[in-house]
Amino acid sequence: MIKKRIFIIVTTFLFGHIISVAQSSVQSSDTLKRQINLVESNLAGSVRTTDQKPWTIQERMAFYKVPGVTVAVIRNYKLAWAKGYGWADVAAKIPVTEKTLFQAASVSKSLNAVGVLKLVQEGKIDPDKDINYYLKSWKYPYDSVSKGNIINIKHLLSHTGGISVHGFGGYSVTDSLPTIVQVLNGTKPANSERIRSLTAPGAKFDYSGGGVTVSQLILTDITGQPYDTYMYKNVLKPMGMDNSSFTQQPAKNRAALLATAYSADGSEVKGKYHIYPEQGAAGLWTNPTDLSKYIIETQLAYEGKSARVLNQQTTKLRLTPYLTGGALGVFIDSLADGVYFQHSGGNEGFKCQYYGSLQGGNGVVVMINSDNAGIIGEIVNSVGKVYGFKGLNRSKVYTEVAVDAAVLQTYVGEYEMKPGFILTVTREGNKLFAQGTGQDKIGLFAEAQNKFFLKNIPVELEFIKNNKNEVITCRVFQGGVIDAKRIK
């Protein structure tokens, strides 16, 4: 009898536990659906008024003429969800899914840095040594601009080498493709200028896809392997990014997964997409699901909890800023109480952005097949709001107030922001407008009797009076603060 009672009790416990787990799973699934729905319906720009409702993702896709969007959210070091919206190819009616591959554009630089720093970690590259020590098939053309200073790997990956060529335009599928040496020399069929020094290395930050392309050549010269082969075997595959590739053109068996690129007006890019032999700077094909694996691995490696490619020491080196927020293949942003490593990207007909937190294992990836990038920041704001990711929701809400026309008139005038750049403030009825030298006129909206904001960009203007109640300064808040003196 005692044994029978124990059996009944245990069975009852197990059955009850199964029901509890099942209910928890349903609740978890329902919670996830609600979170996804909230993200999809809470898009907002950098500026919003209290009477303005948030947008849906479908509304903003239509507004920006963006055919396809794909999003991934990372929470607590795990992929929370990934989802596609719209069309990978409009004409063929191929929908975007979480598996659709987009061009990562300059986000490629983040993965490139991982590949190069793996060679540093293995002792094959001294990150402080002259790059010409490692270059075999081409040498960097030092000249007097370099002022006798060497360029090293850290300079190349942090855009502090003073090197030319900001970015690359890519090539049509019917174009002849240059070798990397031809790209660096600026010789045909390359369509970009030759690589040269603009400033002394280490003197300033100057974004350079050209410098990153030099690091690509160093990698292939040292390993003796094609760039895409090395990167897949040593970086992408170990991180689980099995669907991603630096191969240009992509392998034919991937064709069904490739998103088509679209211009700002919604027209299809000729040949469906451009080709980028500058693989380290712009050549990665991937999706948010795979990029999430890279972000999570970086977060875990930073905390010493994983080392699939880079260990903690090398990861901390990679995430250390140089001169400005530029680290090695990433940018470090301090947003409110959150610190993130991030990178954006823009190829012909593709735009993207990712953020990964340095604490807590959170992040977001957004990729689109359009030149209209405005929707990306709005989606990031929504994710930041819904999940409470510190600093990622940068949508500021304003309450408009009424200002008497007579008061508005006192602000009309010209204000010198810097020599040769005048901010002209005018009034039309009960509304003020501001126009910078050579720029379009923009409407100002009052948040206080002497303070105004712009609705399209995060800029505020405050008019300062002296003790005689005369307006003498227009204080402009845009990243920093500029006091523009009234001159008329």
CSV table of C-alpha atoms in Angstrom, one decimal, residues 415-422 482 484:
chain,number,residue,atom,x,y,z
A,415,TYR,CA,22.9,84.4,-36.6
A,416,GLU,CA,26.5,83.5,-37.4
A,417,MET,CA,27.2,79.9,-36.5
A,418,LYS,CA,30.7,80.0,-37.9
A,419,PRO,CA,32.5,82.2,-40.4
A,420,GLY,CA,30.7,81.9,-43.7
A,421,PHE,CA,27.7,80.0,-42.3
A,422,ILE,CA,24.7,82.0,-41.4
A,482,ILE,CA,26.9,76.1,-30.7
A,484,ALA,CA,25.4,81.6,-32.9
